[in-house]
mmCIF file of C-alpha atoms and ligand atoms in Angstrom:
data_model
loop_
_atom_site.group_PDB
_atom_site.id
_atom_site.type_symbol
_atom_site.label_atom_id
_atom_site.label_comp_id
_atom_site.label_asym_id
_atom_site.label_seq_id
_atom_site.Cartn_x
_atom_site.Cartn_y
_atom_site.Cartn_z
ATOM 1 C CA MET A 985 -0.053 0.037 0.003
ATOM 2 C CA THR A 986 1.402 3.603 -0.839
ATOM 3 C CA ILE A 987 0.106 6.311 1.363
ATOM 4 C CA THR A 988 1.142 10.093 0.593
ATOM 5 C CA ALA A 989 1.093 12.892 3.163
ATOM 6 C CA ILE A 990 1.849 16.639 2.944
ATOM 7 C CA ALA A 991 3.455 18.651 5.765
ATOM 8 C CA HIS A 992 4.383 22.256 5.879
ATOM 9 C CA PRO A 993 7.582 23.637 7.592
ATOM 10 C CA ASN A 994 7.588 25.756 10.513
ATOM 11 C CA ILE A 995 9.499 28.874 11.571
ATOM 12 C CA ALA A 996 10.329 28.996 15.360
ATOM 13 C CA LEU A 997 9.494 32.295 17.012
ATOM 14 C CA VAL A 998 11.033 31.299 20.371
ATOM 15 C CA LYS A 999 13.818 28.845 19.524
ATOM 16 C CA TYR A 1000 14.776 25.297 20.173
ATOM 17 C CA TRP A 1001 18.576 24.902 20.506
ATOM 18 C CA GLY A 1002 20.016 21.999 22.863
ATOM 19 C CA LYS A 1003 18.777 18.529 23.915
ATOM 20 C CA ARG A 1004 18.217 17.111 27.333
ATOM 21 C CA ASP A 1005 18.228 13.612 25.891
ATOM 22 C CA ILE A 1006 20.037 12.595 22.695
ATOM 23 C CA GLU A 1007 18.464 9.075 22.338
ATOM 24 C CA PHE A 1008 14.872 10.326 22.385
ATOM 25 C CA ASN A 1009 15.690 13.539 20.942
ATOM 26 C CA LEU A 1010 14.313 15.728 23.811
ATOM 27 C CA PRO A 1011 14.796 19.452 24.099
ATOM 28 C CA SER A 1012 16.505 21.583 26.755
ATOM 29 C CA VAL A 1013 13.850 24.355 26.345
ATOM 30 C CA SER A 1014 10.404 24.693 25.118
ATOM 31 C CA SER A 1015 9.731 26.576 21.689
ATOM 32 C CA ILE A 1016 6.795 28.120 19.753
ATOM 33 C CA SER A 1017 6.577 28.084 16.110
ATOM 34 C CA MET A 1018 4.157 29.413 13.163
ATOM 35 C CA THR A 1019 3.744 26.656 10.405
ATOM 36 C CA LEU A 1020 4.087 28.026 6.808
ATOM 37 C CA SER A 1021 1.695 28.032 3.888
ATOM 38 C CA GLN A 1022 2.992 27.379 0.380
ATOM 39 C CA PHE A 1023 6.124 25.587 1.253
ATOM 40 C CA CYS A 1024 5.799 21.884 1.912
ATOM 41 C CA THR A 1025 7.109 18.308 1.657
ATOM 42 C CA LYS A 1026 5.116 15.774 -0.006
ATOM 43 C CA THR A 1027 6.219 12.160 0.864
ATOM 44 C CA SER A 1028 4.885 8.679 -0.139
ATOM 45 C CA VAL A 1029 5.609 5.582 1.756
ATOM 46 C CA GLU A 1030 5.120 2.373 0.083
ATOM 47 C CA TRP A 1031 4.996 -0.557 2.670
ATOM 48 C CA ASP A 1032 6.288 -4.201 2.059
ATOM 49 C CA THR A 1033 8.389 -3.502 -1.231
ATOM 50 C CA LYS A 1034 11.477 -5.689 -2.251
ATOM 51 C CA GLU A 1035 14.133 -3.581 -0.556
ATOM 52 C CA ASP A 1036 14.330 -0.165 1.249
ATOM 53 C CA GLN A 1037 14.580 2.790 -1.241
ATOM 54 C CA PHE A 1038 14.752 6.529 -0.314
ATOM 55 C CA ILE A 1039 14.256 9.204 -3.085
ATOM 56 C CA LEU A 1040 14.740 12.787 -2.190
ATOM 57 C CA ASN A 1041 13.851 15.482 -4.722
ATOM 58 C CA GLY A 1042 14.390 12.827 -7.581
ATOM 59 C CA ASP A 1043 17.621 11.444 -6.439
ATOM 60 C CA ILE A 1044 18.142 7.985 -4.483
ATOM 61 C CA GLN A 1045 19.908 8.646 -1.332
ATOM 62 C CA THR A 1046 22.437 6.210 0.128
ATOM 63 C CA ALA A 1047 24.114 7.847 3.010
ATOM 64 C CA GLY A 1048 23.077 9.379 6.126
ATOM 65 C CA SER A 1049 19.695 10.745 5.140
ATOM 66 C CA ALA A 1050 18.619 7.400 4.013
ATOM 67 C CA GLN A 1051 19.795 5.772 7.144
ATOM 68 C CA LYS A 1052 17.830 8.368 9.263
ATOM 69 C CA VAL A 1053 14.655 7.705 7.331
ATOM 70 C CA PHE A 1054 14.710 3.761 7.739
ATOM 71 C CA HIS A 1055 15.758 4.025 11.233
ATOM 72 C CA PHE A 1056 12.611 6.247 11.693
ATOM 73 C CA LEU A 1057 10.434 3.792 10.075
ATOM 74 C CA ASP A 1058 12.124 1.138 12.454
ATOM 75 C CA ARG A 1059 10.508 3.106 15.223
ATOM 76 C CA ILE A 1060 6.914 2.659 13.726
ATOM 77 C CA ASN A 1061 7.542 -1.134 13.540
ATOM 78 C CA LEU A 1062 10.854 -2.585 14.387
ATOM 79 C CA ALA A 1063 9.933 -5.984 12.333
ATOM 80 C CA ARG A 1064 8.684 -3.937 9.431
ATOM 81 C CA PRO A 1065 9.113 -5.075 5.799
ATOM 82 C CA PRO A 1066 11.224 -3.131 3.240
ATOM 83 C CA CYS A 1067 9.854 0.267 2.181
ATOM 84 C CA VAL A 1068 10.153 2.595 -0.522
ATOM 85 C CA VAL A 1069 10.042 6.471 0.497
ATOM 86 C CA VAL A 1070 9.674 9.219 -2.030
ATOM 87 C CA SER A 1071 9.930 12.729 -0.760
ATOM 88 C CA GLN A 1072 9.794 16.109 -2.639
ATOM 89 C CA ASN A 1073 10.326 19.587 -1.170
ATOM 90 C CA ASN A 1074 9.090 22.549 -3.155
ATOM 91 C CA PHE A 1075 11.678 24.706 -1.281
ATOM 92 C CA PRO A 1076 15.504 24.457 -0.714
ATOM 93 C CA THR A 1077 16.455 21.380 1.474
ATOM 94 C CA ALA A 1078 18.798 21.972 4.461
ATOM 95 C CA ALA A 1079 19.390 25.647 4.047
ATOM 96 C CA GLY A 1080 17.926 26.611 7.382
ATOM 97 C CA LEU A 1081 14.529 26.803 5.840
ATOM 98 C CA ALA A 1082 13.385 24.055 8.221
ATOM 99 C CA SER A 1083 13.152 21.256 5.780
ATOM 100 C CA SER A 1084 13.544 18.634 8.399
ATOM 101 C CA SER A 1085 10.498 20.069 10.223
ATOM 102 C CA SER A 1086 8.126 19.333 7.267
ATOM 103 C CA ALA A 1087 10.106 16.026 6.267
ATOM 104 C CA PHE A 1088 9.642 14.154 9.483
ATOM 105 C CA ALA A 1089 6.075 15.429 10.079
ATOM 106 C CA ALA A 1090 5.183 14.138 6.441
ATOM 107 C CA LEU A 1091 7.006 10.826 7.109
ATOM 108 C CA ALA A 1092 5.354 10.303 10.463
ATOM 109 C CA LEU A 1093 1.849 10.629 8.936
ATOM 110 C CA ALA A 1094 2.497 8.720 5.673
ATOM 111 C CA GLY A 1095 4.684 5.965 7.456
ATOM 112 C CA THR A 1096 2.182 5.269 10.209
ATOM 113 C CA ALA A 1097 -0.873 5.183 7.756
ATOM 114 C CA ALA A 1098 1.084 2.972 5.241
ATOM 115 C CA ALA A 1099 1.595 0.616 8.116
ATOM 116 C CA GLY A 1100 -2.108 0.456 8.899
ATOM 117 C CA LEU A 1101 -1.692 2.342 12.109
ATOM 118 C CA SER A 1102 -4.028 5.143 13.264
ATOM 119 C CA TYR A 1103 -1.953 7.793 15.525
ATOM 120 C CA THR A 1104 -3.475 10.684 17.300
ATOM 121 C CA LYS A 1105 -1.796 13.967 16.364
ATOM 122 C CA THR A 1106 -0.106 14.069 19.682
ATOM 123 C CA GLU A 1107 1.405 10.732 19.144
ATOM 124 C CA LEU A 1108 2.452 11.641 15.563
ATOM 125 C CA SER A 1109 4.119 14.576 17.244
ATOM 126 C CA VAL A 1110 5.978 12.384 19.838
ATOM 127 C CA LEU A 1111 7.129 10.170 16.823
ATOM 128 C CA ALA A 1112 7.947 13.045 14.356
ATOM 129 C CA ARG A 1113 9.954 14.818 17.031
ATOM 130 C CA GLN A 1114 12.384 11.510 17.169
ATOM 131 C CA GLY A 1115 13.141 12.168 13.604
ATOM 132 C CA SER A 1116 13.729 15.862 14.143
ATOM 133 C CA GLY A 1117 12.864 18.001 17.021
ATOM 134 C CA SER A 1118 11.066 20.851 15.011
ATOM 135 C CA ALA A 1119 9.121 18.232 13.288
ATOM 136 C CA SER A 1120 7.044 17.751 16.360
ATOM 137 C CA ARG A 1121 5.590 21.225 15.713
ATOM 138 C CA SER A 1122 4.789 20.689 11.937
ATOM 139 C CA ILE A 1123 2.011 18.108 12.767
ATOM 140 C CA TRP A 1124 -0.283 21.231 13.253
ATOM 141 C CA GLY A 1125 -0.996 24.517 11.389
ATOM 142 C CA GLY A 1126 -1.208 27.849 12.719
ATOM 143 C CA TRP A 1127 0.919 28.283 15.866
ATOM 144 C CA VAL A 1128 2.317 25.554 18.109
ATOM 145 C CA ARG A 1129 4.085 25.233 21.416
ATOM 146 C CA TRP A 1130 6.482 22.416 21.862
ATOM 147 C CA ASN A 1131 6.878 21.694 25.515
ATOM 148 C CA LYS A 1132 10.328 20.331 26.612
ATOM 149 C CA GLY A 1133 8.407 17.968 28.939
ATOM 150 C CA MET A 1134 9.855 16.390 32.073
ATOM 151 C CA GLN A 1135 9.340 12.383 31.378
ATOM 152 C CA LYS A 1136 12.602 10.441 30.748
ATOM 153 C CA ASP A 1137 10.840 8.700 27.768
ATOM 154 C CA GLY A 1138 9.538 12.009 26.153
ATOM 155 C CA SER A 1139 6.014 11.046 26.243
ATOM 156 C CA ASP A 1140 5.156 14.647 27.371
ATOM 157 C CA SER A 1141 7.331 16.307 24.744
ATOM 158 C CA HIS A 1142 5.319 17.148 21.930
ATOM 159 C CA GLY A 1143 3.686 19.997 20.168
ATOM 160 C CA ILE A 1144 0.414 21.473 21.334
ATOM 161 C CA PRO A 1145 -1.489 23.861 19.027
ATOM 162 C CA ILE A 1146 -2.089 27.238 20.701
ATOM 163 C CA ALA A 1147 -3.564 29.237 17.650
ATOM 164 C CA PRO A 1148 -5.287 28.192 14.731
ATOM 165 C CA ILE A 1149 -4.385 29.110 11.084
ATOM 166 C CA ASP A 1150 -6.812 31.910 11.118
ATOM 167 C CA HIS A 1151 -6.026 33.392 14.497
ATOM 168 C CA TRP A 1152 -4.084 36.392 12.958
ATOM 169 C CA GLU A 1153 -3.524 37.823 9.575
ATOM 170 C CA VAL A 1154 0.387 38.039 9.519
ATOM 171 C CA CYS A 1155 3.048 37.026 7.242
ATOM 172 C CA MET A 1156 6.489 35.623 7.288
ATOM 173 C CA ILE A 1157 8.703 36.916 4.594
ATOM 174 C CA ILE A 1158 11.523 34.532 3.828
ATOM 175 C CA ALA A 1159 14.611 36.378 2.580
ATOM 176 C CA VAL A 1160 16.725 33.685 0.860
ATOM 177 C CA VAL A 1161 20.432 34.633 1.365
ATOM 178 C CA SER A 1162 21.640 31.252 0.298
ATOM 179 C CA ALA A 1163 19.952 27.953 -0.635
ATOM 180 C CA GLN A 1164 23.037 26.068 -0.035
ATOM 181 C CA LYS A 1165 23.262 23.275 2.229
ATOM 182 C CA LYS A 1166 24.179 24.536 5.687
ATOM 183 C CA SER A 1167 27.687 24.139 6.926
ATOM 184 C CA THR A 1168 27.172 22.642 10.445
ATOM 185 C CA SER A 1169 23.706 20.696 10.914
ATOM 186 C CA SER A 1170 21.432 21.865 13.809
ATOM 187 C CA THR A 1171 21.847 18.206 15.336
ATOM 188 C CA ILE A 1172 25.729 18.661 15.547
ATOM 189 C CA GLY A 1173 25.776 22.312 16.274
ATOM 190 C CA MET A 1174 23.417 22.065 19.299
ATOM 191 C CA GLN A 1175 25.210 19.271 20.928
ATOM 192 C CA GLN A 1176 28.618 21.407 20.486
ATOM 193 C CA SER A 1177 26.960 24.426 21.900
ATOM 194 C CA ALA A 1178 25.718 22.474 25.057
ATOM 195 C CA ASN A 1179 29.267 21.208 25.453
ATOM 196 C CA THR A 1180 31.321 24.336 25.050
ATOM 197 C CA SER A 1181 29.630 27.611 24.930
ATOM 198 C CA PRO A 1182 29.768 29.602 28.293
ATOM 199 C CA PHE A 1183 26.380 31.048 27.535
ATOM 200 C CA TYR A 1184 24.564 27.699 27.165
ATOM 201 C CA GLY A 1185 23.389 27.484 30.878
ATOM 202 C CA GLN A 1186 21.798 31.041 30.731
ATOM 203 C CA TRP A 1187 20.352 30.183 27.293
ATOM 204 C CA VAL A 1188 18.547 27.357 28.761
ATOM 205 C CA GLU A 1189 17.675 29.240 32.051
ATOM 206 C CA THR A 1190 15.948 32.303 30.353
ATOM 207 C CA ALA A 1191 14.168 30.369 27.612
ATOM 208 C CA GLU A 1192 10.942 29.666 29.676
ATOM 209 C CA ASP A 1193 10.195 33.312 30.121
ATOM 210 C CA ASP A 1194 10.614 33.769 26.391
ATOM 211 C CA VAL A 1195 8.042 31.147 25.885
ATOM 212 C CA GLN A 1196 5.456 32.526 28.337
ATOM 213 C CA ASN A 1197 5.773 36.272 26.968
ATOM 214 C CA ALA A 1198 5.623 35.247 23.439
ATOM 215 C CA GLU A 1199 2.495 33.017 23.893
ATOM 216 C CA LYS A 1200 0.748 35.863 25.639
ATOM 217 C CA ALA A 1201 1.674 38.315 22.986
ATOM 218 C CA LEU A 1202 0.615 35.713 20.290
ATOM 219 C CA GLN A 1203 -2.781 35.270 22.087
ATOM 220 C CA ALA A 1204 -3.184 39.127 22.323
ATOM 221 C CA ARG A 1205 -2.146 39.574 18.658
ATOM 222 C CA ASP A 1206 0.581 42.093 19.855
ATOM 223 C CA ILE A 1207 2.989 42.147 17.313
ATOM 224 C CA HIS A 1208 5.466 44.274 19.036
ATOM 225 C CA THR A 1209 5.775 42.221 22.039
ATOM 226 C CA LEU A 1210 5.799 39.117 20.189
ATOM 227 C CA GLY A 1211 8.341 40.498 17.575
ATOM 228 C CA GLU A 1212 10.549 41.644 20.445
ATOM 229 C CA ALA A 1213 10.560 38.176 22.178
ATOM 230 C CA MET A 1214 11.309 36.488 18.955
ATOM 231 C CA GLU A 1215 14.119 38.702 18.246
ATOM 232 C CA HIS A 1216 15.495 38.362 21.789
ATOM 233 C CA SER A 1217 15.230 34.568 21.479
ATOM 234 C CA THR A 1218 16.988 34.579 17.987
ATOM 235 C CA ILE A 1219 20.028 36.651 19.112
ATOM 236 C CA LYS A 1220 20.356 34.713 22.303
ATOM 237 C CA MET A 1221 20.273 31.565 20.277
ATOM 238 C CA HIS A 1222 22.955 32.986 17.783
ATOM 239 C CA ALA A 1223 25.143 34.321 20.612
ATOM 240 C CA THR A 1224 25.216 30.773 21.996
ATOM 241 C CA MET A 1225 26.072 29.473 18.587
ATOM 242 C CA MET A 1226 28.728 32.032 18.182
ATOM 243 C CA THR A 1227 30.439 31.174 21.552
ATOM 244 C CA THR A 1228 30.648 27.618 20.821
ATOM 245 C CA ARG A 1229 34.052 26.117 20.307
ATOM 246 C CA PRO A 1230 34.731 26.069 17.354
ATOM 247 C CA SER A 1231 32.404 28.954 16.820
ATOM 248 C CA ILE A 1232 29.186 28.436 14.648
ATOM 249 C CA ARG A 1233 28.441 31.508 12.671
ATOM 250 C CA TYR A 1234 25.479 31.264 10.056
ATOM 251 C CA TRP A 1235 25.409 34.829 9.380
ATOM 252 C CA LYS A 1236 26.483 36.186 6.091
ATOM 253 C CA PRO A 1237 26.952 39.900 5.272
ATOM 254 C CA LYS A 1238 23.461 39.860 3.474
ATOM 255 C CA SER A 1239 21.938 38.472 6.758
ATOM 256 C CA LEU A 1240 23.434 41.454 8.697
ATOM 257 C CA ALA A 1241 22.044 44.004 5.771
ATOM 258 C CA LEU A 1242 18.657 42.344 6.366
ATOM 259 C CA ILE A 1243 18.656 42.772 10.077
ATOM 260 C CA GLU A 1244 19.549 46.392 9.534
ATOM 261 C CA LEU A 1245 16.753 46.929 7.001
ATOM 262 C CA VAL A 1246 14.190 45.452 9.495
ATOM 263 C CA GLU A 1247 15.421 47.872 12.262
ATOM 264 C CA SER A 1248 15.348 50.869 9.795
ATOM 265 C CA LEU A 1249 11.778 50.021 8.552
ATOM 266 C CA ARG A 1250 10.554 49.908 12.175
ATOM 267 C CA THR A 1251 11.866 53.349 12.520
ATOM 268 C CA GLN A 1252 9.686 54.181 9.350
ATOM 269 C CA GLY A 1253 6.710 52.964 10.996
ATOM 270 C CA PHE A 1254 6.509 49.264 9.798
ATOM 271 C CA SER A 1255 5.954 46.687 12.432
ATOM 272 C CA CYS A 1256 8.428 43.999 11.183
ATOM 273 C CA TYR A 1257 10.706 41.715 13.212
ATOM 274 C CA GLN A 1258 13.273 39.311 12.099
ATOM 275 C CA THR A 1259 14.515 35.690 13.070
ATOM 276 C CA MET A 1260 17.087 33.365 11.795
ATOM 277 C CA ASP A 1261 17.666 29.733 12.228
ATOM 278 C CA ALA A 1262 20.537 27.284 11.549
ATOM 279 C CA GLY A 1263 21.372 29.284 8.146
ATOM 280 C CA PRO A 1264 22.022 32.552 6.788
ATOM 281 C CA ASN A 1265 18.274 33.435 5.689
ATOM 282 C CA VAL A 1266 16.566 35.961 7.344
ATOM 283 C CA LYS A 1267 12.677 35.703 8.125
ATOM 284 C CA ILE A 1268 10.524 38.762 8.800
ATOM 285 C CA LEU A 1269 7.259 38.719 10.796
ATOM 286 C CA CYS A 1270 4.970 41.363 9.812
ATOM 287 C CA PRO A 1271 1.216 42.225 9.480
ATOM 288 C CA LYS A 1272 -0.339 40.912 6.198
ATOM 289 C CA GLU A 1273 -1.052 44.466 5.043
ATOM 290 C CA GLU A 1274 2.468 45.553 5.209
ATOM 291 C CA ALA A 1275 4.025 42.362 3.580
ATOM 292 C CA HIS A 1276 4.273 43.688 0.080
ATOM 293 C CA ALA A 1277 5.736 46.988 0.955
ATOM 294 C CA ILE A 1278 8.366 45.299 3.063
ATOM 295 C CA ALA A 1279 9.081 42.812 0.355
ATOM 296 C CA LYS A 1280 9.939 45.585 -2.008
ATOM 297 C CA HIS A 1281 12.622 46.729 0.224
ATOM 298 C CA VAL A 1282 13.892 43.252 0.765
ATOM 299 C CA GLN A 1283 14.097 42.542 -2.844
ATOM 300 C CA LYS A 1284 16.800 45.365 -3.042
ATOM 301 C CA ILE A 1285 19.146 42.927 -1.115
ATOM 302 C CA THR A 1286 18.028 39.596 -1.897
ATOM 303 C CA GLN A 1287 14.932 37.342 -3.399
ATOM 304 C CA CYS A 1288 11.973 36.521 -0.949
ATOM 305 C CA HIS A 1289 8.978 34.780 -0.697
ATOM 306 C CA ILE A 1290 5.900 36.105 1.263
ATOM 307 C CA LEU A 1291 4.226 33.162 3.408
ATOM 308 C CA GLU A 1292 1.138 33.129 5.613
ATOM 309 C CA PRO A 1293 0.237 30.801 8.404
ATOM 310 C CA GLY A 1294 -0.275 27.250 6.951
ATOM 311 C CA PRO A 1295 -2.363 24.239 7.764
ATOM 312 C CA ASP A 1296 -1.822 20.948 9.526
ATOM 313 C CA ALA A 1297 -0.132 18.118 8.206
ATOM 314 C CA TYR A 1298 -2.668 15.826 5.977
ATOM 315 C CA LEU A 1299 -2.998 12.576 4.103
ATOM 316 C CA CYS A 1300 -3.499 13.394 0.515
HETATM 317 C C1 DP6 B 2786 17.640 26.618 14.690
HETATM 318 O O1 DP6 B 2786 14.824 20.284 14.647
HETATM 319 O O2 DP6 B 2786 16.737 20.682 12.950
HETATM 320 O O3 DP6 B 2786 15.593 25.685 13.606
HETATM 321 O O4 DP6 B 2786 16.158 17.784 16.391
HETATM 322 O O5 DP6 B 2786 18.509 17.771 15.923
HETATM 323 O O6 DP6 B 2786 16.868 17.581 13.990
HETATM 324 P P1 DP6 B 2786 17.065 18.183 15.475
HETATM 325 O O7 DP6 B 2786 17.196 19.677 15.173
HETATM 326 P P2 DP6 B 2786 16.254 20.676 14.328
HETATM 327 O O8 DP6 B 2786 16.510 22.059 14.996
HETATM 328 C C2 DP6 B 2786 15.980 23.241 14.725
HETATM 329 C C3 DP6 B 2786 16.758 24.239 15.277
HETATM 330 C C4 DP6 B 2786 16.275 25.687 14.830
HETATM 331 C C5 DP6 B 2786 15.451 26.353 15.700
HETATM 332 C C6 DP6 B 2786 14.067 25.687 15.835
HETATM 333 O O9 DP6 B 2786 13.508 25.318 14.791
HETATM 334 O O10 DP6 B 2786 13.267 25.834 16.773
#
């Protein structure tokens, strides 16, 4: 049986960086995200084939990414038969555009259904988390909080939808500085930060306040308080990255130019705020009615996409 699922990537407003457990992929901090429209991963899983095969964006994968996918399917059923997984992203893979979030959310949904299992969304989120932490948030559309949880087995570390897709008319402008594969993967980078950054302890200690402030502002549709909390979480995460040994710096000159543009647009009356992940691309949160005018300024520096809140992951 072949089953196909679609999931949308999400962008963290309050960031996840660091793990309290590597085996179960449990975060040291809770986080909040917005699921994106338009960008998506479409994944088909054929259960019970001749041999395991993983095709990503038209190319057969043999190395680490294939291993990760098949190890993930083992979590659904350790005694599973061989499977063929075909996955397509309609946006650049592994460039800090959150492709692993939509990838493992789509794989969790398609994989369980292909195995004849019917998981709740919470169970899917727990499963997706074990493929990639941020994927636990892409099971839902709109806005999602991922609680770090307390349990050793991670059963309470999953996404929780906190506002639906139509809660608020905002946009996330994705300014694409580079579509190249990132130099240091998030998984490796966050481990190095935990082991070596002198800022790591404070990053973890102060994260819960950011989550609470951001969630309150989100519920109140207060873009200034939410934007300020998002920028603060972003800068703290990048400070932790930069003070890792060896230093992890995802910023490029154009990233800084975009950060300065966002600040300057604010002084001109726009309500825009920036965030960055494990890559040089800059994402700008703003009210929907300001998005086109802001994008015009961004395009003087680099190409961009205007995205809105996106939907839950779904079976096709
Ligand atoms: C900077 O979810 O890719 O985008 O759990 O190791 O697969 P793993 O990490 P991943 O990390 C995302 C980190 C981030 C911030 C965020 O999305 O919260």
